[in-house]
CSV table of C-alpha atoms in Angstrom, one decimal:
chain,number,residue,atom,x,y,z
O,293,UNK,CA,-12.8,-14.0,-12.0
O,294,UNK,CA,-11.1,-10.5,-10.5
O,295,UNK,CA,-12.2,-10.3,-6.6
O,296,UNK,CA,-14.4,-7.6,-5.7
O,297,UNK,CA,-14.9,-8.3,-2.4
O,298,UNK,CA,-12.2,-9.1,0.4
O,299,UNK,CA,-12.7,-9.7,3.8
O,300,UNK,CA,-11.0,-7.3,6.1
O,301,UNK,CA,-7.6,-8.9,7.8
O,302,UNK,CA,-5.7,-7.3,10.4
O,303,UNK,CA,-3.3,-6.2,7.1
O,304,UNK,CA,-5.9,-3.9,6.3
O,305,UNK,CA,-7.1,-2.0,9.2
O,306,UNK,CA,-4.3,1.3,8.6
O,307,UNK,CA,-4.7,4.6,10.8
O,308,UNK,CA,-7.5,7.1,8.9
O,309,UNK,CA,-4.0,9.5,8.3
O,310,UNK,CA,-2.1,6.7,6.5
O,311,UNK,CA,-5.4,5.5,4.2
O,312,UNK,CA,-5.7,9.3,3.6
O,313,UNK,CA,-2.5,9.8,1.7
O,314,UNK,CA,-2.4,6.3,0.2
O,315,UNK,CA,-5.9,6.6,-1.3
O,316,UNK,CA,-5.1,10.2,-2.2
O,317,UNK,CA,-1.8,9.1,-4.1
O,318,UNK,CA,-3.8,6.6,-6.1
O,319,UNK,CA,-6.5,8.6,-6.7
O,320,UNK,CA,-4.0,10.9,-8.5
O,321,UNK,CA,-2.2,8.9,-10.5
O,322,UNK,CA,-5.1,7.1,-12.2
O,323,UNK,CA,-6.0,10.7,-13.3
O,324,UNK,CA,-2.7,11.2,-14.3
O,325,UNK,CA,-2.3,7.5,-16.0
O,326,UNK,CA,-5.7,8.4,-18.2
O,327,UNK,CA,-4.6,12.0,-19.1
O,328,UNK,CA,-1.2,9.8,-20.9
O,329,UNK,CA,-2.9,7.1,-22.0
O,330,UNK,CA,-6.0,9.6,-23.7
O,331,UNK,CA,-3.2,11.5,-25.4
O,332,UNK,CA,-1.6,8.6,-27.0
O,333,UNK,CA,-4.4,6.8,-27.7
O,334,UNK,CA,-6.3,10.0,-29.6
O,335,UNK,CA,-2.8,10.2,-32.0
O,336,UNK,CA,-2.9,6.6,-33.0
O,337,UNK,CA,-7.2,6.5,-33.7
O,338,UNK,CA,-6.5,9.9,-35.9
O,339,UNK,CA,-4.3,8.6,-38.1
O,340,UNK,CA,-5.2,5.1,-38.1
O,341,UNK,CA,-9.1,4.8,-37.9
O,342,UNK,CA,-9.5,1.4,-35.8
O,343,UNK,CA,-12.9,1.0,-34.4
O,344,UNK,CA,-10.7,-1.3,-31.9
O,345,UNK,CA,-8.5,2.2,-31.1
O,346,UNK,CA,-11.6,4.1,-30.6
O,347,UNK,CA,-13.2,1.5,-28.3
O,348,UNK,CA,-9.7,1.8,-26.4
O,349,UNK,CA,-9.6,5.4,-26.4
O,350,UNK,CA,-13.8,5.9,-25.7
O,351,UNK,CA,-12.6,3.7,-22.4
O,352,UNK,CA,-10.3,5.8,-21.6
O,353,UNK,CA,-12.5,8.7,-21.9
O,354,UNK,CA,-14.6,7.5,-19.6
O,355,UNK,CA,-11.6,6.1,-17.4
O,356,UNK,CA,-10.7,9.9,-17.1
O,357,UNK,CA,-13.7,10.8,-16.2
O,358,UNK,CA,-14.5,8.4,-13.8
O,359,UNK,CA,-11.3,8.6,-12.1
O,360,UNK,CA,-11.5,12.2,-11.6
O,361,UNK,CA,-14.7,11.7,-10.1
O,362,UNK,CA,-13.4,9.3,-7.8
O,363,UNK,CA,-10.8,12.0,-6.3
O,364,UNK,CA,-13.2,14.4,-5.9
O,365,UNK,CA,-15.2,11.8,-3.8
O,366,UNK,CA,-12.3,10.6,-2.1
O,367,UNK,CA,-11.2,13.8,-0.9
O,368,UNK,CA,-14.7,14.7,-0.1
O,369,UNK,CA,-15.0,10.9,1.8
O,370,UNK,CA,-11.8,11.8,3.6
O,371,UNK,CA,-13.5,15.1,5.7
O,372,UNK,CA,-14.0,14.4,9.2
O,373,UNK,CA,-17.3,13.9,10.5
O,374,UNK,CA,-19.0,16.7,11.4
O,375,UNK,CA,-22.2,17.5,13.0
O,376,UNK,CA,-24.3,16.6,10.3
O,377,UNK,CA,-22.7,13.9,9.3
O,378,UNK,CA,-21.5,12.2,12.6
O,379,UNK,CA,-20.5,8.9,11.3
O,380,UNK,CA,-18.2,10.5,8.8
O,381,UNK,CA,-18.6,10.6,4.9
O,382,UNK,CA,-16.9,7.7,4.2
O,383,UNK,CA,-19.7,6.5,1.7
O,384,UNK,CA,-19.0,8.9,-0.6
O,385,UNK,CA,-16.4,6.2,-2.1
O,386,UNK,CA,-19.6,3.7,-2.7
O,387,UNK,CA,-21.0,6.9,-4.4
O,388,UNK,CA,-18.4,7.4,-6.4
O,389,UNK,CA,-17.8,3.8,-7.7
O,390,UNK,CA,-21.6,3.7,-8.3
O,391,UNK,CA,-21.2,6.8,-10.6
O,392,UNK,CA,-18.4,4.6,-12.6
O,393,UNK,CA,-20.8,1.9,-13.5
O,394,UNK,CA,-23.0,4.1,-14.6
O,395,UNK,CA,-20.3,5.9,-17.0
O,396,UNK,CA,-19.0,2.1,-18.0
O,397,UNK,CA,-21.9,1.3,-18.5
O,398,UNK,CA,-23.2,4.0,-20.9
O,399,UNK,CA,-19.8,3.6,-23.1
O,400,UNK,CA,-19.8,-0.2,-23.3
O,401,UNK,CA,-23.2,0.2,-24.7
O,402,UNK,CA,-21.8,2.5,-27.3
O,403,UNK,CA,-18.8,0.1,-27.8
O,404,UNK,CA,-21.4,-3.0,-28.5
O,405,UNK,CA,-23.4,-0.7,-31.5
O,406,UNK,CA,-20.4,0.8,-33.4
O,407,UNK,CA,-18.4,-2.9,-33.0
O,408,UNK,CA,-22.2,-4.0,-34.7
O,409,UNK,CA,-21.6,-1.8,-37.4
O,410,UNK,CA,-17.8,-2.5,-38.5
O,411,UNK,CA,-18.6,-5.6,-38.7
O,412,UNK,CA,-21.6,-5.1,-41.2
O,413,UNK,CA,-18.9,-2.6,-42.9
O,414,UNK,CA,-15.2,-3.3,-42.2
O,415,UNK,CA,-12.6,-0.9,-43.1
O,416,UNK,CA,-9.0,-0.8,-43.6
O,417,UNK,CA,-6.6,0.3,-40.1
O,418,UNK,CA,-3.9,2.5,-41.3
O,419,UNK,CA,-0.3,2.8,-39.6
O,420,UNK,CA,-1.4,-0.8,-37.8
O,421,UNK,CA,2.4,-0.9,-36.4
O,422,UNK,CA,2.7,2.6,-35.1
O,423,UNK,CA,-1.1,1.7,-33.4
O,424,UNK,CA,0.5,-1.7,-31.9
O,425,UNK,CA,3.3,0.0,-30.4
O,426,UNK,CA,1.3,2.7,-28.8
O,427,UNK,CA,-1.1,0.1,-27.7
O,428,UNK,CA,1.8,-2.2,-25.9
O,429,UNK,CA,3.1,0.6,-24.3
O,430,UNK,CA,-0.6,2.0,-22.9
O,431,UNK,CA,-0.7,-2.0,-21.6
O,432,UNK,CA,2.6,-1.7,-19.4
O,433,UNK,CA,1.4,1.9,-17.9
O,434,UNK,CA,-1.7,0.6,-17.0
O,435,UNK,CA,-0.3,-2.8,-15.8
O,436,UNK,CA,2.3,-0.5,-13.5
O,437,UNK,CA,-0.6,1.8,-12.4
O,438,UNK,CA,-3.3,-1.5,-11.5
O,439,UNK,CA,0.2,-3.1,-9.4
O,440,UNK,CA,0.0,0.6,-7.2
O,441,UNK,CA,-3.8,0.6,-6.6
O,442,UNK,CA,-3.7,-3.2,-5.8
O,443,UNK,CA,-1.1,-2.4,-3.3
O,444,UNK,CA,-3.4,0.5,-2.0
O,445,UNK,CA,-6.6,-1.3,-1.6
O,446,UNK,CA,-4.8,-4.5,0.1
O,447,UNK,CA,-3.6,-1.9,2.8
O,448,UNK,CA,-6.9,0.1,2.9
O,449,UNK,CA,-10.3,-1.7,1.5
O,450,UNK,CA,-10.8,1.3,-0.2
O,451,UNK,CA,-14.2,0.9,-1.9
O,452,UNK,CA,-13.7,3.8,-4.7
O,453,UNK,CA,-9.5,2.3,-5.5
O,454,UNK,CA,-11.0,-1.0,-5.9
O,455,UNK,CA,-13.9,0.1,-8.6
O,456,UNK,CA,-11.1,2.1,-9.9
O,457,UNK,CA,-8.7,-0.9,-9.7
O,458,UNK,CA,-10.9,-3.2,-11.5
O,459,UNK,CA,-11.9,-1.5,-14.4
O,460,UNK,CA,-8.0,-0.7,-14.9
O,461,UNK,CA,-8.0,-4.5,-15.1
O,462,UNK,CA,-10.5,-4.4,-17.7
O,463,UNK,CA,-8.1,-2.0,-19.8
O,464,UNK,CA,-5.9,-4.6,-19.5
O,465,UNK,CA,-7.9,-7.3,-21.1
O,466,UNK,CA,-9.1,-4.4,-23.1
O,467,UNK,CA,-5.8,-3.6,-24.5
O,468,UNK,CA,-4.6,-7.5,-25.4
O,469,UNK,CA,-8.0,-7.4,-27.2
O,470,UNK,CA,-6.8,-4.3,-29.2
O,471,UNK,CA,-3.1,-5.7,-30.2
O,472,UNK,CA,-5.3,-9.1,-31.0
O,473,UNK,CA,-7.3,-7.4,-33.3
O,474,UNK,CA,-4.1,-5.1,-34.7
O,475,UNK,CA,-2.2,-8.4,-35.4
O,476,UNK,CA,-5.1,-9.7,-37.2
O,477,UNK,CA,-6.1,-7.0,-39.3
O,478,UNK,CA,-2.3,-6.7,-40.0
O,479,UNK,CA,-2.9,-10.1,-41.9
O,480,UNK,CA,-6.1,-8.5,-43.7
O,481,UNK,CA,-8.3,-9.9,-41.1
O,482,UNK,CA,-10.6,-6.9,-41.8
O,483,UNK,CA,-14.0,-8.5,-40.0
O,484,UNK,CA,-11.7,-8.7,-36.5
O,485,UNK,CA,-11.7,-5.1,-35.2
O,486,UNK,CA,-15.3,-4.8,-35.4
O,487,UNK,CA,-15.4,-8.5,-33.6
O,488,UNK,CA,-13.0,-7.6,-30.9
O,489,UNK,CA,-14.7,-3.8,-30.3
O,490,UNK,CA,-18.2,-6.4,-29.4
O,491,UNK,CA,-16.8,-8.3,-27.3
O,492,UNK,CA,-14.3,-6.1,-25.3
O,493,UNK,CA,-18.0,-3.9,-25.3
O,494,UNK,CA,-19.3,-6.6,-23.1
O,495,UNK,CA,-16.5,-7.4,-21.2
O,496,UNK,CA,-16.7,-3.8,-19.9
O,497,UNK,CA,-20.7,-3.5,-19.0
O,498,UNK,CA,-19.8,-6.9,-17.0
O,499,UNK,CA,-17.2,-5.0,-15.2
O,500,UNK,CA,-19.5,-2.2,-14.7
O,501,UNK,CA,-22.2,-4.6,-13.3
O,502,UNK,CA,-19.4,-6.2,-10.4
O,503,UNK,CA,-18.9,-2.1,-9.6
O,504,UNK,CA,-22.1,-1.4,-9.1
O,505,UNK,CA,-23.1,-4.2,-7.4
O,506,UNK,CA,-19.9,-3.6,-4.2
O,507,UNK,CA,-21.2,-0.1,-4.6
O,508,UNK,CA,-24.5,-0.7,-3.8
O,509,UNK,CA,-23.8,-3.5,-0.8
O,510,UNK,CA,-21.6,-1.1,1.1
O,511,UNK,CA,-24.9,2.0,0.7
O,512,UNK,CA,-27.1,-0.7,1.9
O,513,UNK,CA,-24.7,-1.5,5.0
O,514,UNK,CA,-23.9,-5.3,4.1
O,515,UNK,CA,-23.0,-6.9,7.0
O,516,UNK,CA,-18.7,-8.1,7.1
O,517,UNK,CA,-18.5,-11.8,5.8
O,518,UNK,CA,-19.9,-14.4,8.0
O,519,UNK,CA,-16.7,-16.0,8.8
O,520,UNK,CA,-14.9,-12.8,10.0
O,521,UNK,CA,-18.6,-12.1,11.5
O,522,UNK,CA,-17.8,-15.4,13.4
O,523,UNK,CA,-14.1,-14.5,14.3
O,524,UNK,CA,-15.7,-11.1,15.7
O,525,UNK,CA,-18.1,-13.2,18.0
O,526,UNK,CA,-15.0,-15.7,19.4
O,527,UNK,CA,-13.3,-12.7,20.1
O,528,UNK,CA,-16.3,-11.3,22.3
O,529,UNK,CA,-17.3,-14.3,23.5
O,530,UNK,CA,-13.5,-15.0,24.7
O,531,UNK,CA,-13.7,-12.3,27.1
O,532,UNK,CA,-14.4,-13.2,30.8
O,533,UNK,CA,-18.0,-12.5,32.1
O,534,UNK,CA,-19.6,-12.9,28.7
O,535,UNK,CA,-21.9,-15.9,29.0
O,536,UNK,CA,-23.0,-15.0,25.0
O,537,UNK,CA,-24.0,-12.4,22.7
O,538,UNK,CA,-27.1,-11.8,19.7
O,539,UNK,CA,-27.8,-9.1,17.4
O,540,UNK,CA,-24.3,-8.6,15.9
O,541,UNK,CA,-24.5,-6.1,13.5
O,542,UNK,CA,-21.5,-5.0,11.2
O,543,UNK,CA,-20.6,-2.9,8.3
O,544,UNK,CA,-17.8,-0.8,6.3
O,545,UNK,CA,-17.3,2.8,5.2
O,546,UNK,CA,-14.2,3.4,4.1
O,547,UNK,CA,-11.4,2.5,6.6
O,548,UNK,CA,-14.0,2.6,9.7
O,549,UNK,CA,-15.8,-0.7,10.7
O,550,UNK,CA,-19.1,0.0,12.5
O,551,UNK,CA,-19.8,-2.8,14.9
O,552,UNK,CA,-22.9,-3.2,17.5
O,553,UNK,CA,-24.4,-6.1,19.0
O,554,UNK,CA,-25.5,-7.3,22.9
O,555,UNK,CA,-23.7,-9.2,25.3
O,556,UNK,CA,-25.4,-10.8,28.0
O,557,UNK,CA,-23.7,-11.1,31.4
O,558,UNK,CA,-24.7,-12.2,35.1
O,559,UNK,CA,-27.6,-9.9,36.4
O,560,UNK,CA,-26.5,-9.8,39.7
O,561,UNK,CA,-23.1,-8.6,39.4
O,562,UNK,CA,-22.5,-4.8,39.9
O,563,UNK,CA,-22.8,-2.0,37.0
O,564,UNK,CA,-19.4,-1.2,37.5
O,565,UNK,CA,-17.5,-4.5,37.0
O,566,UNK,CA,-20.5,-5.1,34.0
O,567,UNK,CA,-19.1,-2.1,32.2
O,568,UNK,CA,-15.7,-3.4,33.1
O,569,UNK,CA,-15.7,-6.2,31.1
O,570,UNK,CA,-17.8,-4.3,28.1
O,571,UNK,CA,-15.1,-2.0,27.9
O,572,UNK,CA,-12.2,-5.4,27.6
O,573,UNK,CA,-14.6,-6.6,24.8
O,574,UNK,CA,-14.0,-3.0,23.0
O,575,UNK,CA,-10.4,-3.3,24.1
O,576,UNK,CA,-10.3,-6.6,22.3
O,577,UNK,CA,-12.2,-4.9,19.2
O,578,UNK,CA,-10.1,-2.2,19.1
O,579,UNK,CA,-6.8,-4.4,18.5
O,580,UNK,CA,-8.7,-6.1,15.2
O,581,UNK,CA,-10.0,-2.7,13.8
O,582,UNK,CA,-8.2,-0.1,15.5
O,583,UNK,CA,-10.6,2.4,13.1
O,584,UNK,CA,-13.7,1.1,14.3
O,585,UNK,CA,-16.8,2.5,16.2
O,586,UNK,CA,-17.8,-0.1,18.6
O,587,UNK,CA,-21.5,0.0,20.3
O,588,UNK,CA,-22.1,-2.6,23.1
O,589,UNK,CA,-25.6,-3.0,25.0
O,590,UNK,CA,-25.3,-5.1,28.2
O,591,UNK,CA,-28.1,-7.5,29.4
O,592,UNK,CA,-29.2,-9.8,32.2
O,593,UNK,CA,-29.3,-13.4,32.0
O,594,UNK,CA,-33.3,-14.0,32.0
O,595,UNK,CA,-36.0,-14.9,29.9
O,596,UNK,CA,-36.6,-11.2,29.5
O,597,UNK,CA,-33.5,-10.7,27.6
O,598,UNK,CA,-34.0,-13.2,24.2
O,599,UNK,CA,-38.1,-12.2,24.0
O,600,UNK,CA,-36.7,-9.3,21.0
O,601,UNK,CA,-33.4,-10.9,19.7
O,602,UNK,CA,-33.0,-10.4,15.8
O,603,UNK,CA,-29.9,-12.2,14.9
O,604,UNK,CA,-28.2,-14.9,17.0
O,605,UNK,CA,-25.7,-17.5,16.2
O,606,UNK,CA,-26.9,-20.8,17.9
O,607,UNK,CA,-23.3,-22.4,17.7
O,608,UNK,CA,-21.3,-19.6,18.9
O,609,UNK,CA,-23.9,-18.0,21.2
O,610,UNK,CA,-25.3,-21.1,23.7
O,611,UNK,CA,-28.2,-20.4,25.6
O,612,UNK,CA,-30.5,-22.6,27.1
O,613,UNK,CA,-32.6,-24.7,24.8
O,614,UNK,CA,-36.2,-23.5,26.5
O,615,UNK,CA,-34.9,-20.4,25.7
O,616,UNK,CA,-33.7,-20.2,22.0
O,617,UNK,CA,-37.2,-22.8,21.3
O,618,UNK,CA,-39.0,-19.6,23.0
O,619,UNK,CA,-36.8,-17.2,20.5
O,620,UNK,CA,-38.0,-20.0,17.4
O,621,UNK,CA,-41.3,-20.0,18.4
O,622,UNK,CA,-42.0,-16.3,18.6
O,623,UNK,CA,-39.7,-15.3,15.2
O,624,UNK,CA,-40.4,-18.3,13.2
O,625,UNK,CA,-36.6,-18.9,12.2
O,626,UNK,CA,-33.5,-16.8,14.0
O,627,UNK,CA,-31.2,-15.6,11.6
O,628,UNK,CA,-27.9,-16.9,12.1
């Protein structure tokens, strides 16, 4: 199973101007990968007449497509905020990777019927060797193209190069399917390339279905994994003067990590050495997401101050036990 989702490590937080050119640079040479592999792929279909060619080449289609969506998101993700947008654009990568599963979707679909059909009428492939070459040599562009974005997305998280990542993977299963099918129907296997178009139609709408699915948990602000969630809380909680912290919220867009949450310190002691040590816990923040927007609300230690908590970690957030049973008893269950 390819991973969609990685948690963010300190090897991934880059400064916004170096995930600008990196995702850039990607985003141009899948266009440029799918223009090459779209030209050689229409020459080989045309004189050969594989369903298995056409699936290949429809998915390329639609790999063009898609990828030249994604730059235009990407460079439209990449603005700087403005005042109508003051928490950047960033999610205009999740739009864009959403539009993909759509458009992989919608051709898989197509895929599925006309593999249905070849195999209900199977046809001979002409110039079979001339469509294995071309086929081999598509597999090693797009193997050298999926190494570069894999290398991008490990150094930025970017949303839009992974969708575009991973359904370059699929081309790669997609295009071992094709020589399969070649070498069969080679050896008058004629039922194969319909067989082969099938599946590699389902393969893709699965591939579409993981897309959509990252796209649509970044749009709905999915909170960062629990366990770098948890390293986020150590971190805060590590910082003298905090006695604990609740309602952590977190989330992505595009290199920026938007984090929020309360940190509840001694009542008595003065504002300014309370925003002192707020501002060492964004320090400390800071130095694990250097691109990150950082909100911290400081409260008293009383009673007062857990009557409207929404999320608290019992294990890495102690308070007293009449206190968190008075949190229980009032919310039912804390999320944690």
């Amino acid at each position: 199973m390819i991973e969609v989702n990685n948690p963010c490590t300190e090897e991934q937080n880059v400064p916004a101007v170096n995930y600008r050119k990196l995702v850039l640079l990607a985003g141009f040479a899948s266009v440029a990968t799918a223009i090459s592999l779209i030209l050689m792929k229409a020459a080989v279909w045309f004189f050969s007449g594989s369903s298995t060619i056409l699936a290949s080449l429809t998915d390329s289609l639609i790999d063009c497509c898609a990828s030249f969506i994604n730059l235009l998101a990407l460079r439209f993700a990449l603005t700087p905020a403005d005042k109508d947008h003051r928490f950047g654009h960033y999610k205009a990568e999740a739009l864009a990777a959403l539009t993909q599963a759509a458009f992989i979707s919608g051709s898989s679909i197509l895929l599925i019927v006309h593999g249905f059909e070849r195999l209900q009428h199977p046809e001979v492939i002409g110039y079979i060797d001339a469509a294995i070459i071309v086929t081999t040599l598509s597999l090693l562009i797009t193997v050298c193209l999926v190494s570069f974005q894999s290398y991008v997305y490990k150094k930025t998280s970017s949303e839009a190069i992974n969708a575009d990542r991973y359904h370059y993977l699929s081309d790669i299963l997609l295009n071992l399917g094709v020589v399969a099918s070649l070498i069969l129907s080679r050896f008058n296997f004629a039922w194969a390339d319909g067989l082969f178009t099938v599946i590699l139609g389902f393969y893709i709408l699965h591939s579409a279905y993981h897309i959509g699915k990252t796209a649509i948990a970044t749009l709905l602000d999915k909170s960062m994994p629990p366990a770098e969630n948890a390293k986020l809380m150590a971190l805060i909680l590590g910082i003298d003067g905090v006695l604990s912290l609740h309602d952590l919220k977190t989330r992505q867009a595009g290199p920026h990590t938007f984090i929020q949450c309360h940190i509840v310190l001694d009542g008595n002691m003065p504002l300014t050495k309370a925003h002192k040590i707020a501002s060492e816990a964004e320090n400390a923040i800071k130095i694990r997401y250097p691109d990150s927007d950082i909100t911290i609300h400081m409260e008293p230690d009383t009673d007062d101050t857990y009557k409207d908590v929404e999320f608290m970690d019992e294990a890495s957030c102690p308070v007293s036990p009449e206190r968190y049973n008075q949190i229980k008893d009032k919310n039912g269950e804390i999320n944690c």
